[in-house]
Short mmCIF file of C-alpha atoms in Angstrom, two decimals:
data_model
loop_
_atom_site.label_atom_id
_atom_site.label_comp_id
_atom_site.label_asym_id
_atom_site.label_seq_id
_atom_site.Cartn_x
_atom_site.Cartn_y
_atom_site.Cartn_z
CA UNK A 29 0.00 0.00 0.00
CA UNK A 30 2.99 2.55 0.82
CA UNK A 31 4.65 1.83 -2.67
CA UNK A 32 1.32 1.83 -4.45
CA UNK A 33 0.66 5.12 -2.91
CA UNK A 34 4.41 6.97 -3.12
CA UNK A 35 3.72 5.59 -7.13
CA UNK A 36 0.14 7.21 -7.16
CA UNK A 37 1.53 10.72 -5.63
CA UNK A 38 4.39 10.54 -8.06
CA UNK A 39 2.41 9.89 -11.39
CA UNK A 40 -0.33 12.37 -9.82
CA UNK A 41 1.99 15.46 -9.79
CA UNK A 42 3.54 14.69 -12.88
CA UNK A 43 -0.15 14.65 -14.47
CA UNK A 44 -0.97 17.93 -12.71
CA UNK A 45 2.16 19.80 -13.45
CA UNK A 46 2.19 18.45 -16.96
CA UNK A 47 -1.86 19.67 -17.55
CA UNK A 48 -1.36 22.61 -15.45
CA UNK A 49 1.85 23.95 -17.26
CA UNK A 50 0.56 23.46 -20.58
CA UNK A 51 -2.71 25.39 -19.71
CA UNK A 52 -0.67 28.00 -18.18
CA UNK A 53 2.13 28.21 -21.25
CA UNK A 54 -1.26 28.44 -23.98
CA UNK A 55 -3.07 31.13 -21.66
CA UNK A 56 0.27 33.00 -22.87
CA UNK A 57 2.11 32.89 -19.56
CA UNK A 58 6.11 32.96 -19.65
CA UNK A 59 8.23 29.76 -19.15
CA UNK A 60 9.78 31.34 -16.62
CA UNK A 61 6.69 32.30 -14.55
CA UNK A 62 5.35 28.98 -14.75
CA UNK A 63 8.53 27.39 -13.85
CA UNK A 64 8.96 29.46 -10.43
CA UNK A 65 5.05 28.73 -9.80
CA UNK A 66 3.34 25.70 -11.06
CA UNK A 67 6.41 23.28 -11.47
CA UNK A 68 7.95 24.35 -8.10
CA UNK A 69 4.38 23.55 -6.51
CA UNK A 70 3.70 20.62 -8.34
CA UNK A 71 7.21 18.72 -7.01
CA UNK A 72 5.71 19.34 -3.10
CA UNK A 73 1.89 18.71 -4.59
CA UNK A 74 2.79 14.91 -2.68
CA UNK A 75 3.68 16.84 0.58
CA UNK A 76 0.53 18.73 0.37
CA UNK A 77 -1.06 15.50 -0.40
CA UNK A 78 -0.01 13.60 2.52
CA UNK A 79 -0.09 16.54 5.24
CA UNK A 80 -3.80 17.09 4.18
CA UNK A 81 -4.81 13.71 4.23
CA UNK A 82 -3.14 13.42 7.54
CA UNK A 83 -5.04 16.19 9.13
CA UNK A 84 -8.52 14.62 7.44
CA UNK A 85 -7.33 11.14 8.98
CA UNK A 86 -6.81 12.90 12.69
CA UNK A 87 -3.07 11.81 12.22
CA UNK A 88 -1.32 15.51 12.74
CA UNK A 89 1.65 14.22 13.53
CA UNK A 90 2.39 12.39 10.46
CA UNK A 91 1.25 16.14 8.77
CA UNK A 92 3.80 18.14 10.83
CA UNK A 93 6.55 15.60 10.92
CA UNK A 94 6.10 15.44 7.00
CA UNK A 95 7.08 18.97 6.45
CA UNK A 96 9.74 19.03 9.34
CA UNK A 97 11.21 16.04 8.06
CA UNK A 98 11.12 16.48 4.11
CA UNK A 99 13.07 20.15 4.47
CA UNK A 100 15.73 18.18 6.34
CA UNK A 101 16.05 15.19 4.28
CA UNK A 102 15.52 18.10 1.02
CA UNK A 103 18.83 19.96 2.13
CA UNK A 104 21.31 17.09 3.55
CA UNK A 105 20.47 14.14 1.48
CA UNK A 106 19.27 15.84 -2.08
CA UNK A 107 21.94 18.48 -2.13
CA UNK A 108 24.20 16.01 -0.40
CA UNK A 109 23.84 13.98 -3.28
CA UNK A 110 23.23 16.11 -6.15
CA UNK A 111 26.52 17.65 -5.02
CA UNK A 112 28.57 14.14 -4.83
CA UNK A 113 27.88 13.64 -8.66
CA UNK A 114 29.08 17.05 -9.50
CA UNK A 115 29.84 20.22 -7.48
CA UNK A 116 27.41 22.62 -7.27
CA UNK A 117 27.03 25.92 -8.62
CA UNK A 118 25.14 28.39 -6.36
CA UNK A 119 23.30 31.26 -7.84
CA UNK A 120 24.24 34.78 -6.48
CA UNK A 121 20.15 35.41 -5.91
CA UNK A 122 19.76 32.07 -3.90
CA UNK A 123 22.03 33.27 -1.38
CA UNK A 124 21.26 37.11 -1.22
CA UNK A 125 17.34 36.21 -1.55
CA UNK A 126 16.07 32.79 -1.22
CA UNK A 127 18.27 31.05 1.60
CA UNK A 128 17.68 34.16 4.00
CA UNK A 129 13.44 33.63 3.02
CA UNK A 130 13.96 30.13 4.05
CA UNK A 131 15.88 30.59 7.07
CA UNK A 132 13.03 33.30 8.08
CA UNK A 133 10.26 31.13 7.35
CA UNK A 134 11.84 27.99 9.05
CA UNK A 135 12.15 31.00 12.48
CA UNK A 136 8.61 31.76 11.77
CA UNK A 137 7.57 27.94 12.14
CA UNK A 138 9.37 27.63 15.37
CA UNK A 139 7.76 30.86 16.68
CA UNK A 140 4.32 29.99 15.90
CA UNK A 141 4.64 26.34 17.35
CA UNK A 142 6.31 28.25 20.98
CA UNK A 143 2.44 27.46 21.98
CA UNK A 144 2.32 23.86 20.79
CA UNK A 145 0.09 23.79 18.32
CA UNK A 146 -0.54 25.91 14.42
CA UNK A 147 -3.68 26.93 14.98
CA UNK A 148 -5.97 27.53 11.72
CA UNK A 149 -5.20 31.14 12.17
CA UNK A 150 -1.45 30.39 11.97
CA UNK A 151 -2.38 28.26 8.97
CA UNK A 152 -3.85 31.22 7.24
CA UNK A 153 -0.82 33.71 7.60
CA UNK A 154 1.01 30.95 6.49
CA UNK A 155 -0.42 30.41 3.17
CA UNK A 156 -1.26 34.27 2.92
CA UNK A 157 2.53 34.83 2.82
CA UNK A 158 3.12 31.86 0.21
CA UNK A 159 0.54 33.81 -2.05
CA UNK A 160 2.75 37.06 -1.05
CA UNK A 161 5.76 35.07 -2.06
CA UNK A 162 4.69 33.54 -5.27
CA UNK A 163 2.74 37.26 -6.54
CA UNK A 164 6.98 38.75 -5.61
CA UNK A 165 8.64 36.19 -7.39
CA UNK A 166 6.29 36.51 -10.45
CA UNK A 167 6.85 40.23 -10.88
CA UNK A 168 10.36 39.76 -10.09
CA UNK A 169 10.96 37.32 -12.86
CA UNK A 170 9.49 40.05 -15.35
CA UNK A 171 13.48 42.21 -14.24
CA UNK A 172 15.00 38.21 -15.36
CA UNK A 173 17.72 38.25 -17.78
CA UNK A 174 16.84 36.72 -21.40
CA UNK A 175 19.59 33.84 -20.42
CA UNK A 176 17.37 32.54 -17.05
CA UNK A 177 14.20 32.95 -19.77
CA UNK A 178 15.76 30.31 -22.19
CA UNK A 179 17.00 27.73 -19.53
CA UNK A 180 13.34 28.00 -18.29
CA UNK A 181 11.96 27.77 -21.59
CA UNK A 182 14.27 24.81 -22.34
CA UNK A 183 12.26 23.47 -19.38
CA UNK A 184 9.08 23.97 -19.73
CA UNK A 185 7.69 23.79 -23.12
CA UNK A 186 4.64 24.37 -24.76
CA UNK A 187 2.80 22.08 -26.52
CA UNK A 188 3.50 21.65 -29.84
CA UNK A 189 0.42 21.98 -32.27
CA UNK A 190 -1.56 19.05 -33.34
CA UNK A 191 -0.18 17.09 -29.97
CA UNK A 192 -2.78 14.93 -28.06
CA UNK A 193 -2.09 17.74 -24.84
CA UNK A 194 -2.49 20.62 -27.21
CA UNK A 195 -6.23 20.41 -26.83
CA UNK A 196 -8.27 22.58 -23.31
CA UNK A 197 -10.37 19.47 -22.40
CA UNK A 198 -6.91 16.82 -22.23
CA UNK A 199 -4.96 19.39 -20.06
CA UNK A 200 -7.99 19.57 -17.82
CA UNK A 201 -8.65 15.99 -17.89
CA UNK A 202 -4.99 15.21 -16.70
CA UNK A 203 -4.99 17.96 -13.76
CA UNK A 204 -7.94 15.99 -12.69
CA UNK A 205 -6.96 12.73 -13.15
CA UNK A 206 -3.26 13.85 -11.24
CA UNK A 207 -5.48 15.25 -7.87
CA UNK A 208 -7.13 12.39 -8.07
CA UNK A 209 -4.17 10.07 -7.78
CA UNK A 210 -2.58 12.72 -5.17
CA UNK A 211 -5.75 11.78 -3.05
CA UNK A 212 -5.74 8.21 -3.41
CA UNK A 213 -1.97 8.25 -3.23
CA UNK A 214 -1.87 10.22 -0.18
CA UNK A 215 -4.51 8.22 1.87
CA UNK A 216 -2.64 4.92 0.78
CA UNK A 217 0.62 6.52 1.72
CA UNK A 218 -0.76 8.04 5.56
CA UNK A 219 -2.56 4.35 6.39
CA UNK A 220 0.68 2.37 5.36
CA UNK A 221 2.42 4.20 7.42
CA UNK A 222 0.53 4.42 10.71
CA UNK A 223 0.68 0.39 10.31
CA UNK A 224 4.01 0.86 9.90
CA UNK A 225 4.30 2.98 13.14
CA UNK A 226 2.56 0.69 15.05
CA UNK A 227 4.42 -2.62 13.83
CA UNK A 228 7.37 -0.91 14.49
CA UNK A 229 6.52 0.13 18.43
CA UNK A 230 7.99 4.45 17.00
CA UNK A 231 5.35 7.00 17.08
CA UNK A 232 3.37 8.32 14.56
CA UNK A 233 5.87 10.99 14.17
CA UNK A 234 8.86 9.50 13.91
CA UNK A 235 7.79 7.97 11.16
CA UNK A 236 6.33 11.14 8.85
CA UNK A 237 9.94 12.83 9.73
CA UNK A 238 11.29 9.86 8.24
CA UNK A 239 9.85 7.11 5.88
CA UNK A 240 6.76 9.57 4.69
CA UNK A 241 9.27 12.29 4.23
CA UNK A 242 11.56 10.67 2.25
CA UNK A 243 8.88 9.28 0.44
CA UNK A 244 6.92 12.74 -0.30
CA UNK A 245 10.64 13.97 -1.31
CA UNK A 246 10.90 11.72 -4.17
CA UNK A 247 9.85 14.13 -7.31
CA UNK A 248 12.40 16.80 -5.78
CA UNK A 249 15.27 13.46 -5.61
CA UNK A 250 14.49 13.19 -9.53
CA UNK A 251 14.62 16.45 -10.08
CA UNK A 252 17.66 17.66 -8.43
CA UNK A 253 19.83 14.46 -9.61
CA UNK A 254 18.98 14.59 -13.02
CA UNK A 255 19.23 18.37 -13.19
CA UNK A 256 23.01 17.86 -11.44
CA UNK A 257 24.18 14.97 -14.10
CA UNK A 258 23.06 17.32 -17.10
CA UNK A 259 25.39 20.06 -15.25
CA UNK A 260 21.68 22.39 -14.88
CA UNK A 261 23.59 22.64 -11.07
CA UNK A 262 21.99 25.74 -10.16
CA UNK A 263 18.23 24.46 -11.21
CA UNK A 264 19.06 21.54 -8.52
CA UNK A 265 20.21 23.93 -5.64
CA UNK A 266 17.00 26.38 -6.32
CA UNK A 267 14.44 22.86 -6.41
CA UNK A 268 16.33 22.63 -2.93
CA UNK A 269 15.37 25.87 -1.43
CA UNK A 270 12.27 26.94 -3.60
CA UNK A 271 10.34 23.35 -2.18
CA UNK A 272 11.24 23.56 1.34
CA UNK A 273 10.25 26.93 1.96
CA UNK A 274 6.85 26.10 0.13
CA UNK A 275 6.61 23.26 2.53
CA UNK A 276 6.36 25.13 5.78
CA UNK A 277 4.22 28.02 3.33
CA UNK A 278 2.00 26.09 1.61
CA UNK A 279 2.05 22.54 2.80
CA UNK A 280 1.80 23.54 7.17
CA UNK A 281 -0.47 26.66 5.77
CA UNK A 282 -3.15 24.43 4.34
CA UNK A 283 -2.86 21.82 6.91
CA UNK A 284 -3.65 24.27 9.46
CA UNK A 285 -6.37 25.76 7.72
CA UNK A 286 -8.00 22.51 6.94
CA UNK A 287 -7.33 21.30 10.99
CA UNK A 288 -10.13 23.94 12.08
CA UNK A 289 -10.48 24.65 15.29
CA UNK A 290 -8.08 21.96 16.91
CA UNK A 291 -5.27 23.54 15.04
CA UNK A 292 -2.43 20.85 14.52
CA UNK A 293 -0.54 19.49 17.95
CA UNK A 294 3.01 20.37 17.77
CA UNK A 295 4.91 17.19 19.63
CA UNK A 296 6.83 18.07 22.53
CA UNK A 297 9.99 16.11 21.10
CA UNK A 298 9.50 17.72 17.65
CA UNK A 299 9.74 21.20 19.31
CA UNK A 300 12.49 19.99 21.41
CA UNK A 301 14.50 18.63 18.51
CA UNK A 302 13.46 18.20 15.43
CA UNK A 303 12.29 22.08 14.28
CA UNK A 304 15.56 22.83 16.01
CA UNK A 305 17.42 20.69 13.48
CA UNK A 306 15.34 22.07 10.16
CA UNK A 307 16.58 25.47 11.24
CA UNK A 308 19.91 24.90 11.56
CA UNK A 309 20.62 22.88 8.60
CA UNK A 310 18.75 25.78 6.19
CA UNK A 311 21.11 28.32 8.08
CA UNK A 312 23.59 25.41 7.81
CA UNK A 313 22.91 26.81 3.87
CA UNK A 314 24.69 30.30 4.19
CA UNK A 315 28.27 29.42 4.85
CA UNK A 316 28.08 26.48 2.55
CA UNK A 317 26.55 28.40 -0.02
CA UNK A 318 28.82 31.07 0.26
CA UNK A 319 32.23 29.39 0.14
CA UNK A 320 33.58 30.28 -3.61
CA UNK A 321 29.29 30.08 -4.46
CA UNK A 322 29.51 26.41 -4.75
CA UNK A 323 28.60 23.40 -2.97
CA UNK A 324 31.94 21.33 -3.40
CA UNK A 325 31.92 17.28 -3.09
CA UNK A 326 33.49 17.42 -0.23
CA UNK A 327 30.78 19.64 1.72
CA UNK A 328 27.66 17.29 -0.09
CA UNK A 329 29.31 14.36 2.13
CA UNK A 330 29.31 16.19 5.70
CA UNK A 331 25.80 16.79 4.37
CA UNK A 332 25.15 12.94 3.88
CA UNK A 333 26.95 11.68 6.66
CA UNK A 334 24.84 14.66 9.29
CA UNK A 335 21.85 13.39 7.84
CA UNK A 336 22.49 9.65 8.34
CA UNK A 337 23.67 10.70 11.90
CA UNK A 338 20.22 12.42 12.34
CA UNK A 339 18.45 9.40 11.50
CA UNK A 340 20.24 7.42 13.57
CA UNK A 341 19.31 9.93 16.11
CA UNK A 342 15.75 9.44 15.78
CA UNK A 343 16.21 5.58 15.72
CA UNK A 344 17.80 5.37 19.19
CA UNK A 345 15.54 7.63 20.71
CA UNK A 346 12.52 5.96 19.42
CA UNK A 347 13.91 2.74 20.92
CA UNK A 348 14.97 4.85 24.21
CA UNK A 349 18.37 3.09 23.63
CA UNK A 350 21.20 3.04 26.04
CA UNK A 351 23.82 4.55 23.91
CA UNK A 352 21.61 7.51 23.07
CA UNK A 353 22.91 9.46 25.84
CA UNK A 354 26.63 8.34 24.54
CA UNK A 355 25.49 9.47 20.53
CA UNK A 356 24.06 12.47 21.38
CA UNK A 357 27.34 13.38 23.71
CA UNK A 358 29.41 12.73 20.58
CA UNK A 359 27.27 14.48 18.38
CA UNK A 360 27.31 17.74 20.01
CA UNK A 361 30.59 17.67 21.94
CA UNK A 362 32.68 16.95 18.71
CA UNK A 363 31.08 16.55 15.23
CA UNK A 364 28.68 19.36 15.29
CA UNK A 365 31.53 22.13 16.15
CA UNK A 366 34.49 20.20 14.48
CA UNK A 367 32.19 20.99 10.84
CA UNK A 368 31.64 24.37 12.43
CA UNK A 369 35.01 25.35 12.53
CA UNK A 370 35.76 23.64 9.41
CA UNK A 371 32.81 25.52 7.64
CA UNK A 372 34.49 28.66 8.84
CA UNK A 373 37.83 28.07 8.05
CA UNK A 374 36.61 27.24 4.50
CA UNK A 375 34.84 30.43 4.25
CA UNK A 376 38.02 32.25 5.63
CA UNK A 377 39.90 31.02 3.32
CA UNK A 378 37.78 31.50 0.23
CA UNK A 379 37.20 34.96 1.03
CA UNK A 380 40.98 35.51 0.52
CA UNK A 381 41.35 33.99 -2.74
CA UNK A 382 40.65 35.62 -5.66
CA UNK A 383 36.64 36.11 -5.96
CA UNK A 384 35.56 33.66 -8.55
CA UNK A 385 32.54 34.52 -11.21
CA UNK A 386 29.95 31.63 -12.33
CA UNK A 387 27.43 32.82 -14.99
#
């Protein structure tokens, strides 16, 4: 039932962003504007999925654990290994622009669940600043340079005349028939995995930071590997950034909207720990991103080998194991500022080369 569904949501937002995109592209909108809106949705349309269906099921933690856990597993295993096939280049706007949103929106999720809960009101300001976001980066895009137009255009293309999507009532048909499979995908996808939670002795929780979120993550995985091994590197850096702050945006905003009056519970051990970790590994993104503007092989394996150690994490605390206490000593006493100082040191040292220009 959990690979039928993770199938289902896969095929579903392919379908939707295919339909959607071509409707948008023969209603005479730009490549590019369709590219930073419906094809950046449409690759967390299986978050959305799965968070709503969670709420609808009464399983909130699975909905908040999603998000939480598919921003982490988005920035340390995607880029991690996007980054091990080839280094990446960063864009100059990603770091002035879209790493700083995410880092505030990622402070604005921690803020709002102080209280222990997203209430629907929370919900609402969250998507009201997604629909802020997405009417900024539209008119922004208008300022884009003709070479940013063509890669997006290379991207997203219309369809051509005569083609069997070409036609209004086939692009409608598959943005139906892709929510449809969202839905069915997503409620396959949420009851798998509260079997699985429950086989397993972990919480409800543990699981949507983990299995669901890896699973929900799987359209940005394609994306940002096959956009690294045709050298598009900065297209698989932005998928990055663009889908995790639409997560917390757009994926937490609906859920709370749709979790009415009961708002969704914030778990004590996800406030203790996990939002902790989301934030620091998208402000883990600034000195990273800003050493020579390039994520270098070396830097995508920390990012693999912190997010392995994060799992881990979650693993022996599930299991209340006896070495936890050991791990987590380790973990904070020695790895965590050992990459710190290496980080800075990298950064240092960049800053006194020569400043190097990527197009």
């Amino acid at each position: 039932m959990f690979l039928a569904g993770l199938l289902a949501l896969i095929a579903g937002a392919e379908l939707l962003v295919r339909g959607a995109s071509r409707l948008a592209l023969s209603f005479g909108l730009s490549p590019l504007v369709v590219g930073l809106t419906i094809v950046a949705f449409g690759t967390s349309a299986p978050e959305v999925a799965v968070s709503l269906g969670a709420v609808l099921e009464g399983q909130t933690d699975i909905a908040l654990g999603n998000v939480v856990g598919s921003n982490i597993f988005n920035v340390l295993f995607i880029l991690g290994v996007s980054a091990l096939i080839t280094p990446l280049v960063v864009n100059i706007q990603l770091i002035r622009q879209e790493v700083p949103i995410l880092v505030g929106t990622s402070l604005l999720l921690l803020v709002l669940s102080l209280d222990g809960r997203i209430s629907a009101l929370d919900g609402a300001m969250l998507f009201g600043l997604l629909l802020a976001y997405t009417a900024f980066l539209v008119i922004q895009s208008r300022k884009e340079t003709q070479a940013a137009n063509d890669e997006y255009a290379a991207e997203v293309q219309p369809a051509a005349p005569g083609s069997w999507d070409s036609r209004l009532p086939v692009q409608l048909l598959l943005m139906a028939v892709g929510l449809t499979l969202l839905v069915l995908g997503a409620q396959w996808l949420v009851n798998a995995a509260v079997v699985f939670a429950k086989s397993l002795g972990v919480s409800d929780v543990v699981i949507g930071l983990t299995i669901v979120a890896a699973g929900t993550s799987m359209p940005e995985v394609a994306t940002s590997v096959m956009a690294a091994v045709k050298g598009e590197r900065d297209i698989a850096v932005g998928n990055v950034v663009g889908s995790s702050t639409f997560n917390i945006l757009g994926c937490l905003g609906l859920s709370g909207l749709a979790s009415g009056s009961l708002g969704l519970v914030v778990p004590e051990a996800v406030l203790n720990f996990d939002i902790w970790v989301m934030l620091a590994v998208a402000l883990a993104c600034i000195p990273v991103f800003m050493t020579g503007r390039e994520i270098a092989r070396w830097e995508g394996a920390v990012f693999l080998l912190y997010y392995v150690a994060y799992v881990a994490y979650l693993i022996l605390a599930a299991q209340q194991h006896d070495a936890l206490g050991a791990y987590s000593s380790i973990m904070m006493g020695f790895v965590v500022p050992l990459t710190v100082i290496t980080l800075v040191v990298a950064l240092l040292g960049r800053r006194t080369e020569q400043p190097r220009h990527h197009v």
